[in-house]
mmCIF file of C-alpha atoms and ligand atoms in Angstrom:
data_model
loop_
_atom_site.group_PDB
_atom_site.id
_atom_site.type_symbol
_atom_site.label_atom_id
_atom_site.label_comp_id
_atom_site.label_asym_id
_atom_site.label_seq_id
_atom_site.Cartn_x
_atom_site.Cartn_y
_atom_site.Cartn_z
ATOM 1 C CA MET A 1 0.075 -0.194 -0.051
ATOM 2 C CA ALA A 2 1.389 3.513 -0.875
ATOM 3 C CA ILE A 3 2.313 5.890 1.983
ATOM 4 C CA PRO A 4 0.242 8.845 1.459
ATOM 5 C CA GLU A 5 1.752 12.075 0.693
ATOM 6 C CA ARG A 6 2.730 14.232 3.747
ATOM 7 C CA VAL A 7 4.964 17.527 4.149
ATOM 8 C CA PHE A 8 7.169 17.721 7.254
ATOM 9 C CA SER A 9 9.557 20.518 7.812
ATOM 10 C CA GLY A 10 10.991 22.740 10.939
ATOM 11 C CA VAL A 11 12.329 25.908 11.946
ATOM 12 C CA GLN A 12 15.056 26.055 15.235
ATOM 13 C CA PRO A 13 13.852 28.302 17.596
ATOM 14 C CA THR A 14 17.207 30.260 17.927
ATOM 15 C CA GLY A 15 16.435 33.729 17.696
ATOM 16 C CA ASN A 16 17.012 36.207 14.576
ATOM 17 C CA LEU A 17 14.849 34.592 12.289
ATOM 18 C CA HIS A 18 15.897 36.002 8.738
ATOM 19 C CA LEU A 19 14.953 36.280 5.221
ATOM 20 C CA GLY A 20 16.884 33.367 4.345
ATOM 21 C CA ASN A 21 14.472 31.008 6.844
ATOM 22 C CA TYR A 22 11.636 33.137 5.172
ATOM 23 C CA LEU A 23 12.447 32.901 1.241
ATOM 24 C CA GLY A 24 14.250 29.244 1.593
ATOM 25 C CA ALA A 25 11.536 27.667 3.707
ATOM 26 C CA ILE A 26 8.928 29.875 5.706
ATOM 27 C CA LYS A 27 7.297 30.940 2.582
ATOM 28 C CA ARG A 28 7.415 27.922 0.816
ATOM 29 C CA PHE A 29 5.766 26.035 3.616
ATOM 30 C CA ALA A 30 2.799 28.716 3.306
ATOM 31 C CA GLU A 31 2.864 27.568 -0.806
ATOM 32 C CA MET A 32 2.552 23.862 0.007
ATOM 33 C CA GLN A 33 -0.566 23.805 1.624
ATOM 34 C CA ALA A 34 -2.613 24.047 -1.083
ATOM 35 C CA ASP A 35 -1.347 20.468 -2.318
ATOM 36 C CA TYR A 36 -0.677 18.612 0.774
ATOM 37 C CA ASP A 37 -1.267 17.771 4.358
ATOM 38 C CA CYS A 38 1.469 19.908 6.162
ATOM 39 C CA ILE A 39 2.959 19.388 9.734
ATOM 40 C CA TYR A 40 5.299 22.427 10.863
ATOM 41 C CA CYS A 41 7.016 21.870 13.635
ATOM 42 C CA VAL A 42 9.314 24.336 16.074
ATOM 43 C CA VAL A 43 12.332 22.313 16.682
ATOM 44 C CA ASP A 44 13.024 23.248 20.692
ATOM 45 C CA LEU A 45 14.618 19.856 20.933
ATOM 46 C CA HIS A 46 17.059 20.614 18.058
ATOM 47 C CA ALA A 47 17.675 24.411 19.559
ATOM 48 C CA ILE A 48 18.885 23.078 22.872
ATOM 49 C CA THR A 49 21.928 21.236 21.234
ATOM 50 C CA VAL A 50 24.005 24.207 21.861
ATOM 51 C CA TRP A 51 23.218 26.364 24.984
ATOM 52 C CA GLN A 52 19.858 28.466 24.994
ATOM 53 C CA ASP A 53 18.706 30.767 27.824
ATOM 54 C CA PRO A 54 15.436 29.207 29.124
ATOM 55 C CA ALA A 55 13.191 32.585 29.021
ATOM 56 C CA GLU A 56 14.626 33.116 25.361
ATOM 57 C CA LEU A 57 13.736 29.650 24.219
ATOM 58 C CA SER A 58 10.240 29.998 24.949
ATOM 59 C CA HIS A 59 10.257 33.531 23.365
ATOM 60 C CA ASN A 60 11.784 32.521 20.346
ATOM 61 C CA THR A 61 9.384 29.085 19.946
ATOM 62 C CA ARG A 62 6.396 31.781 20.199
ATOM 63 C CA GLU A 63 8.236 33.969 17.406
ATOM 64 C CA VAL A 64 8.715 31.083 15.096
ATOM 65 C CA THR A 65 5.055 30.134 15.688
ATOM 66 C CA ALA A 66 4.032 33.728 15.099
ATOM 67 C CA ALA A 67 6.459 33.707 11.761
ATOM 68 C CA TYR A 68 4.598 30.543 10.653
ATOM 69 C CA ILE A 69 1.121 32.009 11.271
ATOM 70 C CA ALA A 70 1.875 35.618 9.899
ATOM 71 C CA ALA A 71 3.280 34.054 6.649
ATOM 72 C CA GLY A 72 -0.252 32.525 6.073
ATOM 73 C CA ILE A 73 -0.003 28.961 7.546
ATOM 74 C CA ASP A 74 -3.280 27.950 8.372
ATOM 75 C CA THR A 75 -3.145 26.301 11.796
ATOM 76 C CA THR A 76 -6.617 24.881 11.601
ATOM 77 C CA LYS A 77 -6.366 22.892 8.166
ATOM 78 C CA HIS A 78 -2.624 22.146 8.922
ATOM 79 C CA ILE A 79 -0.380 20.930 12.006
ATOM 80 C CA VAL A 80 1.604 23.636 14.013
ATOM 81 C CA PHE A 81 3.580 22.769 17.306
ATOM 82 C CA ASN A 82 6.698 22.760 19.033
ATOM 83 C CA GLN A 83 8.701 19.408 19.010
ATOM 84 C CA SER A 84 9.194 18.814 22.891
ATOM 85 C CA GLN A 85 5.408 18.677 23.198
ATOM 86 C CA VAL A 86 5.312 15.081 21.418
ATOM 87 C CA SER A 87 7.411 12.556 23.033
ATOM 88 C CA GLY A 88 7.450 10.187 19.663
ATOM 89 C CA HIS A 89 10.381 12.734 18.075
ATOM 90 C CA ALA A 90 12.826 11.636 20.836
ATOM 91 C CA GLU A 91 11.872 8.166 20.957
ATOM 92 C CA LEU A 92 12.135 7.561 17.219
ATOM 93 C CA ALA A 93 15.325 9.369 17.582
ATOM 94 C CA TRP A 94 16.690 7.055 19.988
ATOM 95 C CA ILE A 95 15.904 4.276 17.691
ATOM 96 C CA PHE A 96 17.511 5.780 14.775
ATOM 97 C CA ASN A 97 20.882 6.313 16.947
ATOM 98 C CA CYS A 98 20.706 2.688 16.803
ATOM 99 C CA VAL A 99 20.306 2.527 13.201
ATOM 100 C CA ALA A 100 22.485 5.380 11.515
ATOM 101 C CA ARG A 101 26.282 4.404 11.768
ATOM 102 C CA MET A 102 28.806 6.528 13.452
ATOM 103 C CA GLY A 103 30.527 6.912 9.866
ATOM 104 C CA TRP A 104 27.632 8.407 8.556
ATOM 105 C CA LEU A 105 27.363 11.228 11.441
ATOM 106 C CA ASN A 106 31.146 11.782 11.090
ATOM 107 C CA ARG A 107 30.517 13.109 7.442
ATOM 108 C CA MET A 108 28.112 15.902 8.660
ATOM 109 C CA THR A 109 29.460 19.178 7.527
ATOM 110 C CA GLN A 110 27.058 21.104 9.420
ATOM 111 C CA PHE A 111 28.324 19.263 12.997
ATOM 112 C CA LYS A 112 32.086 19.990 11.530
ATOM 113 C CA GLU A 113 31.296 23.698 11.095
ATOM 114 C CA LYS A 114 28.997 24.184 14.534
ATOM 115 C CA ALA A 115 31.656 22.110 16.400
ATOM 116 C CA GLY A 116 34.495 24.200 14.950
ATOM 117 C CA LYS A 117 37.999 23.375 16.486
ATOM 118 C CA HIS A 118 36.642 22.489 19.796
ATOM 119 C CA LYS A 119 34.952 19.184 18.841
ATOM 120 C CA GLU A 120 35.500 17.470 22.331
ATOM 121 C CA ASN A 121 33.178 20.536 23.696
ATOM 122 C CA ALA A 122 30.331 20.033 21.598
ATOM 123 C CA SER A 123 27.375 18.698 23.288
ATOM 124 C CA VAL A 124 26.712 14.811 21.959
ATOM 125 C CA GLY A 125 23.204 16.195 20.803
ATOM 126 C CA LEU A 126 24.759 18.502 18.295
ATOM 127 C CA TYR A 127 26.514 15.374 17.081
ATOM 128 C CA THR A 128 23.354 13.185 16.909
ATOM 129 C CA TYR A 129 21.270 16.104 15.415
ATOM 130 C CA PRO A 130 20.661 14.537 11.936
ATOM 131 C CA ASP A 131 19.058 11.522 13.660
ATOM 132 C CA LEU A 132 16.415 13.528 15.450
ATOM 133 C CA MET A 133 15.939 15.223 12.327
ATOM 134 C CA ALA A 134 15.256 12.175 10.489
ATOM 135 C CA ALA A 135 13.222 10.934 13.311
ATOM 136 C CA ASP A 136 10.975 14.234 12.975
ATOM 137 C CA ILE A 137 10.171 13.549 9.672
ATOM 138 C CA LEU A 138 9.586 9.676 9.734
ATOM 139 C CA VAL A 139 7.360 9.544 12.999
ATOM 140 C CA TYR A 140 4.887 10.927 10.602
ATOM 141 C CA ARG A 141 6.265 9.017 7.602
ATOM 142 C CA GLY A 142 6.839 12.430 6.025
ATOM 143 C CA THR A 143 7.156 12.128 2.065
ATOM 144 C CA HIS A 144 8.214 15.622 1.118
ATOM 145 C CA VAL A 145 10.330 18.267 3.154
ATOM 146 C CA PRO A 146 10.680 21.879 2.042
ATOM 147 C CA VAL A 147 13.949 23.141 3.264
ATOM 148 C CA GLY A 148 16.944 25.283 1.883
ATOM 149 C CA ASP A 149 19.953 24.289 0.508
ATOM 150 C CA ASP A 150 22.223 23.842 3.841
ATOM 151 C CA GLN A 151 19.734 20.866 4.925
ATOM 152 C CA LYS A 152 20.463 18.840 1.738
ATOM 153 C CA GLN A 153 23.073 16.444 3.207
ATOM 154 C CA HIS A 154 20.692 15.901 6.693
ATOM 155 C CA LEU A 155 17.958 14.959 4.371
ATOM 156 C CA GLU A 156 20.251 12.381 2.495
ATOM 157 C CA LEU A 157 20.974 11.014 5.790
ATOM 158 C CA ALA A 158 17.417 10.652 6.815
ATOM 159 C CA ARG A 159 16.839 8.539 3.406
ATOM 160 C CA ASP A 160 19.614 6.152 4.211
ATOM 161 C CA ILE A 161 18.036 5.823 7.807
ATOM 162 C CA ALA A 162 14.601 4.721 6.845
ATOM 163 C CA GLN A 163 16.357 2.766 3.909
ATOM 164 C CA LYS A 164 18.743 0.858 6.730
ATOM 165 C CA PHE A 165 15.529 0.534 8.978
ATOM 166 C CA ASN A 166 13.202 -0.868 6.268
ATOM 167 C CA VAL A 167 16.166 -3.796 5.018
ATOM 168 C CA ASP A 168 17.193 -4.313 8.731
ATOM 169 C CA PHE A 169 13.569 -5.058 9.916
ATOM 170 C CA ALA A 170 12.073 -6.406 6.570
ATOM 171 C CA GLU A 171 10.965 -9.433 7.684
ATOM 172 C CA SER A 172 9.273 -8.202 10.885
ATOM 173 C CA ALA A 173 7.967 -5.226 9.004
ATOM 174 C CA THR A 174 6.073 -7.720 6.693
ATOM 175 C CA ASN A 175 4.653 -9.639 9.723
ATOM 176 C CA ALA A 176 3.208 -6.376 10.453
ATOM 177 C CA GLY A 177 1.930 -5.960 7.713
ATOM 178 C CA HIS A 178 4.392 -3.477 6.070
ATOM 179 C CA PRO A 179 5.914 -6.037 2.864
ATOM 180 C CA ASP A 180 7.337 -2.665 1.300
ATOM 181 C CA GLY A 181 8.793 -1.625 4.374
ATOM 182 C CA PHE A 182 7.310 1.137 6.805
ATOM 183 C CA PHE A 183 8.903 4.374 6.351
ATOM 184 C CA PRO A 184 8.998 6.297 3.012
ATOM 185 C CA LEU A 185 12.267 7.743 1.652
ATOM 186 C CA PRO A 186 11.587 11.675 1.992
ATOM 187 C CA GLU A 187 12.314 13.612 -0.680
ATOM 188 C CA PRO A 188 13.877 17.234 0.026
ATOM 189 C CA LEU A 189 12.067 19.889 -1.912
ATOM 190 C CA ILE A 190 14.927 22.453 -2.601
ATOM 191 C CA THR A 191 13.542 24.695 -5.293
ATOM 192 C CA GLY A 192 13.091 28.211 -6.180
ATOM 193 C CA PRO A 193 15.463 31.282 -6.662
ATOM 194 C CA ALA A 194 16.352 31.915 -2.693
ATOM 195 C CA THR A 195 17.391 28.141 -1.559
ATOM 196 C CA ARG A 196 20.626 29.982 -0.425
ATOM 197 C CA VAL A 197 20.525 33.341 0.613
ATOM 198 C CA MET A 198 23.781 34.998 1.362
ATOM 199 C CA SER A 199 24.945 37.901 3.865
ATOM 200 C CA LEU A 200 24.499 41.070 2.660
ATOM 201 C CA ARG A 201 28.051 41.859 3.660
ATOM 202 C CA ASP A 202 29.898 38.846 2.115
ATOM 203 C CA GLY A 203 28.456 36.820 -0.726
ATOM 204 C CA ALA A 204 30.465 33.860 0.189
ATOM 205 C CA ARG A 205 28.830 33.682 3.405
ATOM 206 C CA LYS A 206 25.337 32.146 4.043
ATOM 207 C CA MET A 207 22.902 34.543 5.925
ATOM 208 C CA SER A 208 22.573 33.371 9.329
ATOM 209 C CA LYS A 209 21.183 33.906 12.562
ATOM 210 C CA SER A 210 24.657 33.827 14.135
ATOM 211 C CA ASP A 211 26.627 36.231 12.018
ATOM 212 C CA PRO A 212 27.453 38.791 14.285
ATOM 213 C CA SER A 213 26.885 41.810 12.061
ATOM 214 C CA ASP A 214 23.386 42.496 11.781
ATOM 215 C CA LEU A 215 23.919 44.297 8.496
ATOM 216 C CA SER A 216 24.541 40.908 7.211
ATOM 217 C CA ARG A 217 21.009 39.974 7.279
ATOM 218 C CA ILE A 218 17.158 41.367 7.251
ATOM 219 C CA ASN A 219 15.564 40.182 10.409
ATOM 220 C CA MET A 220 12.182 39.283 9.951
ATOM 221 C CA THR A 221 11.216 41.960 12.497
ATOM 222 C CA ASP A 222 13.167 44.578 10.749
ATOM 223 C CA ASP A 223 11.260 47.966 9.962
ATOM 224 C CA ALA A 224 11.105 49.598 6.938
ATOM 225 C CA ASP A 225 13.968 52.112 7.651
ATOM 226 C CA SER A 226 16.203 49.272 8.576
ATOM 227 C CA ILE A 227 15.342 47.063 5.927
ATOM 228 C CA ALA A 228 16.006 50.286 3.292
ATOM 229 C CA LYS A 229 19.361 50.794 4.847
ATOM 230 C CA LYS A 230 20.716 47.325 4.713
ATOM 231 C CA VAL A 231 19.648 47.022 1.530
ATOM 232 C CA ARG A 232 21.593 50.237 0.289
ATOM 233 C CA LYS A 233 24.725 49.085 2.087
ATOM 234 C CA ALA A 234 24.280 45.665 0.828
ATOM 235 C CA LYS A 235 27.745 44.722 -1.046
ATOM 236 C CA THR A 236 28.007 44.612 -4.840
ATOM 237 C CA ASP A 237 30.499 44.520 -7.434
ATOM 238 C CA PRO A 238 31.490 47.201 -9.993
ATOM 239 C CA ASP A 239 29.846 45.983 -12.999
ATOM 240 C CA GLY A 240 26.360 46.570 -14.238
ATOM 241 C CA LEU A 241 23.663 43.679 -14.023
ATOM 242 C CA PRO A 242 23.643 41.232 -16.930
ATOM 243 C CA SER A 243 20.553 40.060 -18.939
ATOM 244 C CA GLU A 244 21.268 36.377 -18.675
ATOM 245 C CA PRO A 245 21.615 34.068 -15.532
ATOM 246 C CA LYS A 246 25.169 33.081 -17.179
ATOM 247 C CA GLY A 247 26.399 36.627 -16.660
ATOM 248 C CA LEU A 248 25.764 35.897 -12.907
ATOM 249 C CA GLU A 249 28.361 33.287 -12.638
ATOM 250 C CA ALA A 250 31.570 34.177 -10.131
ATOM 251 C CA ARG A 251 29.428 37.186 -8.966
ATOM 252 C CA PRO A 252 28.061 36.140 -5.740
ATOM 253 C CA GLU A 253 26.642 39.316 -4.243
ATOM 254 C CA ALA A 254 24.960 40.130 -7.794
ATOM 255 C CA GLU A 255 23.580 36.249 -7.703
ATOM 256 C CA ASN A 256 22.282 37.072 -4.473
ATOM 257 C CA LEU A 257 20.421 40.196 -4.818
ATOM 258 C CA VAL A 258 18.653 39.315 -7.841
ATOM 259 C CA GLY A 259 17.846 35.971 -6.498
ATOM 260 C CA ILE A 260 16.193 37.573 -3.343
ATOM 261 C CA TYR A 261 14.448 39.782 -5.664
ATOM 262 C CA ALA A 262 13.019 37.250 -7.740
ATOM 263 C CA ALA A 263 11.850 35.230 -4.855
ATOM 264 C CA LEU A 264 10.047 38.105 -3.482
ATOM 265 C CA ALA A 265 8.436 39.107 -6.608
ATOM 266 C CA ASN A 266 7.536 35.428 -7.595
ATOM 267 C CA GLU A 267 9.277 35.164 -10.552
ATOM 268 C CA THR A 268 12.175 33.516 -11.850
ATOM 269 C CA VAL A 269 15.857 34.807 -11.930
ATOM 270 C CA GLU A 270 15.581 35.003 -16.298
ATOM 271 C CA ALA A 271 12.289 37.362 -15.343
ATOM 272 C CA THR A 272 14.035 39.584 -13.079
ATOM 273 C CA LEU A 273 17.056 39.808 -15.366
ATOM 274 C CA SER A 274 14.884 40.555 -18.497
ATOM 275 C CA GLN A 275 13.822 43.586 -16.174
ATOM 276 C CA PHE A 276 17.190 44.750 -14.593
ATOM 277 C CA GLY A 277 19.609 43.382 -17.233
ATOM 278 C CA GLY A 278 22.097 46.443 -18.461
ATOM 279 C CA ALA A 279 20.887 48.613 -15.110
ATOM 280 C CA GLN A 280 23.018 49.623 -12.365
ATOM 281 C CA PHE A 281 23.049 48.134 -8.745
ATOM 282 C CA SER A 282 21.345 51.171 -7.504
ATOM 283 C CA ASP A 283 18.438 50.842 -9.921
ATOM 284 C CA LEU A 284 18.061 47.039 -8.368
ATOM 285 C CA LYS A 285 18.695 47.928 -4.745
ATOM 286 C CA GLY A 286 15.830 50.789 -4.931
ATOM 287 C CA ALA A 287 13.322 48.137 -6.042
ATOM 288 C CA LEU A 288 14.695 45.419 -3.860
ATOM 289 C CA ALA A 289 14.478 47.989 -0.732
ATOM 290 C CA ASP A 290 10.764 48.571 -1.819
ATOM 291 C CA ILE A 291 9.473 45.141 -2.523
ATOM 292 C CA MET A 292 11.074 43.932 0.707
ATOM 293 C CA VAL A 293 9.362 46.480 2.540
ATOM 294 C CA ALA A 294 6.022 45.706 0.933
ATOM 295 C CA LYS A 295 6.409 41.870 1.612
ATOM 296 C CA VAL A 296 8.558 41.395 4.410
ATOM 297 C CA GLY A 297 7.316 44.527 6.415
ATOM 298 C CA PRO A 298 3.730 43.024 6.802
ATOM 299 C CA VAL A 299 4.464 39.482 8.224
ATOM 300 C CA GLY A 300 6.883 41.341 10.525
ATOM 301 C CA ASP A 301 4.137 43.661 11.644
ATOM 302 C CA GLU A 302 1.692 40.509 12.156
ATOM 303 C CA MET A 303 4.401 38.897 14.056
ATOM 304 C CA ARG A 304 4.585 41.483 16.441
ATOM 305 C CA ARG A 305 0.642 41.496 16.632
ATOM 306 C CA LEU A 306 0.872 37.935 17.401
ATOM 307 C CA MET A 307 3.447 37.972 20.026
ATOM 308 C CA ASP A 308 1.204 40.705 22.087
ATOM 309 C CA ASP A 309 -0.959 37.525 22.796
ATOM 310 C CA PRO A 310 1.317 34.643 23.935
ATOM 311 C CA GLY A 311 -1.319 32.875 25.464
ATOM 312 C CA GLU A 312 -2.831 32.425 22.152
ATOM 313 C CA ILE A 313 0.021 31.182 20.626
ATOM 314 C CA ASP A 314 0.568 28.854 23.370
ATOM 315 C CA ARG A 315 -2.645 27.734 22.887
ATOM 316 C CA ILE A 316 -2.138 26.855 18.950
ATOM 317 C CA LEU A 317 0.770 24.946 20.021
ATOM 318 C CA SER A 318 -1.011 22.831 22.446
ATOM 319 C CA ASP A 319 -3.943 22.063 19.770
ATOM 320 C CA GLY A 320 -1.315 21.445 17.286
ATOM 321 C CA ALA A 321 0.764 19.033 19.196
ATOM 322 C CA GLU A 322 -2.664 17.256 20.558
ATOM 323 C CA ARG A 323 -3.261 16.527 16.847
ATOM 324 C CA ALA A 324 0.732 15.638 16.172
ATOM 325 C CA ARG A 325 0.698 13.178 19.172
ATOM 326 C CA VAL A 326 -2.087 11.171 17.642
ATOM 327 C CA LEU A 327 -0.249 10.737 14.290
ATOM 328 C CA ALA A 328 2.927 10.074 16.139
ATOM 329 C CA ASP A 329 1.683 7.448 18.386
ATOM 330 C CA ALA A 330 0.128 5.604 16.159
ATOM 331 C CA ASN A 331 3.175 5.213 13.874
ATOM 332 C CA MET A 332 5.292 4.614 17.086
ATOM 333 C CA ASN A 333 3.116 1.730 18.034
ATOM 334 C CA VAL A 334 4.112 0.212 14.857
ATOM 335 C CA VAL A 335 7.447 0.843 14.855
ATOM 336 C CA LYS A 336 8.001 -0.665 18.293
ATOM 337 C CA GLU A 337 6.048 -3.821 17.203
ATOM 338 C CA ILE A 338 8.518 -4.030 14.296
ATOM 339 C CA VAL A 339 11.458 -3.323 16.486
ATOM 340 C CA GLY A 340 10.204 -6.107 18.961
ATOM 341 C CA PHE A 341 9.218 -4.097 21.934
ATOM 342 C CA ILE A 342 6.730 -5.489 23.870
ATOM 343 C CA ARG A 343 3.865 -2.916 24.228
HETATM 344 P P1 LIG B 401 17.091 26.067 10.445
HETATM 345 O O1 LIG B 401 16.600 26.409 11.893
HETATM 346 O O2 LIG B 401 18.565 26.386 10.459
HETATM 347 O O3 LIG B 401 16.640 27.017 9.378
HETATM 348 C C1 LIG B 401 15.219 26.785 9.259
HETATM 349 C C2 LIG B 401 15.213 26.559 7.404
HETATM 350 O O4 LIG B 401 15.575 27.725 6.888
HETATM 351 C C3 LIG B 401 16.626 27.578 5.717
HETATM 352 N N1 LIG B 401 17.633 28.307 5.647
HETATM 353 C C4 LIG B 401 17.955 28.996 4.763
HETATM 354 N N2 LIG B 401 17.406 29.008 3.377
HETATM 355 C C5 LIG B 401 17.992 30.044 2.435
HETATM 356 N N3 LIG B 401 19.091 30.446 2.799
HETATM 357 C C6 LIG B 401 19.358 30.771 4.057
HETATM 358 N N4 LIG B 401 20.305 31.618 4.205
HETATM 359 C C7 LIG B 401 19.129 29.837 5.161
HETATM 360 N N5 LIG B 401 19.248 29.830 6.410
HETATM 361 C C8 LIG B 401 18.418 28.893 6.838
HETATM 362 C C9 LIG B 401 17.134 25.997 6.652
HETATM 363 O O5 LIG B 401 17.489 25.334 5.032
HETATM 364 C C10 LIG B 401 15.680 25.390 6.634
HETATM 365 O O6 LIG B 401 14.768 25.184 5.618
HETATM 366 N N6 LIG B 401 17.807 21.285 10.706
HETATM 367 C C11 LIG B 401 16.867 22.364 10.482
HETATM 368 C C12 LIG B 401 15.589 22.294 11.493
HETATM 369 C C13 LIG B 401 15.058 20.910 11.218
HETATM 370 C C14 LIG B 401 14.562 20.163 9.883
HETATM 371 C C15 LIG B 401 13.837 18.922 10.808
HETATM 372 C C16 LIG B 401 14.000 20.774 8.874
HETATM 373 C C17 LIG B 401 14.880 20.210 12.188
HETATM 374 N N7 LIG B 401 14.049 18.944 12.140
HETATM 375 C C18 LIG B 401 13.017 18.106 9.845
HETATM 376 C C19 LIG B 401 13.342 19.870 8.034
HETATM 377 C C20 LIG B 401 12.771 18.672 8.482
HETATM 378 C C21 LIG B 401 17.442 23.393 10.777
HETATM 379 O O7 LIG B 401 18.324 23.461 11.558
HETATM 380 O O8 LIG B 401 17.072 24.516 10.265
#
């Protein structure tokens, strides 16, 4: 029996939600609602793999939830909740810790980047992070996962884990009524012109929550003046804009600003270049600031409005968690049967 299609994705509540998170993930989450049943999670268990101040963690969890809602996610038709409220994530992650191989995790570039030179001091959770991520998706038997480009390797690992589980437990899964394997191999959806939004100060670095320079990113809660100022100060190169995507090669700053414009305008890079080809950066920057204020500004305003009523956000998370738990518990029952745990 074919596994029904289901979208799952998540965002960490680690503060400074930025334009990369919005264009690479959250905006696309909203777009997928029309075609799929979607589950969007605020992944607080992932956040604590590096130290989080408890009060800030709660605040940031509500802020990501507010961003989901402000971006247009309908919490009545789809599921929005925070990860720690559904214990199936942590339970399945443990089982996956026993399926995944050390050699697989040793290859994860994000761990190497985040742990840096002080690997011995990194939390064990940071190392096994990708197993939890696989569990997030697979505890719902998620089939489609919209993410930014930086999550590609983790998604490949999730597929490897699903595959190995299906092979290791093939006989037992058949006995439990799943002859084709219990887990789907989840498909990463990394599409559109802004799957890797770069820093506004350095086209070689990703726009990131942890960049010490606030000028490097557009925060979702920036006001119109800061947005305009940051776009004005964005790094460029001395040439004019090309008319074809090929002309953006080896010009990371130009490629980034054009990609951001295209994503905000809901058009292709080709369409943006047919408008701006031959123009100066100052023309593109003027139009970019305008469209960013018009598109991101209202999302930030709505986030601030929602954050004024934290009780309502908590109610939405608790309602989403209740619905997520029903799905996760049913799947965990089968997983436990397959693994041989007495229930
Ligand atoms: P996180 O919280 O770092 O980022 C959330 C989403 O934003 C995307 N993103 C970007 N996209 C384009 N340009 C950028 N500069 C940029 N920076 C971030 C990320 O690719 C991501 O889609 N491990 C995940 C969270 C997670 C998850 C999951 C995702 C946990 N479990 C299960 C999917 C499925 C993370 O750290 O995302």
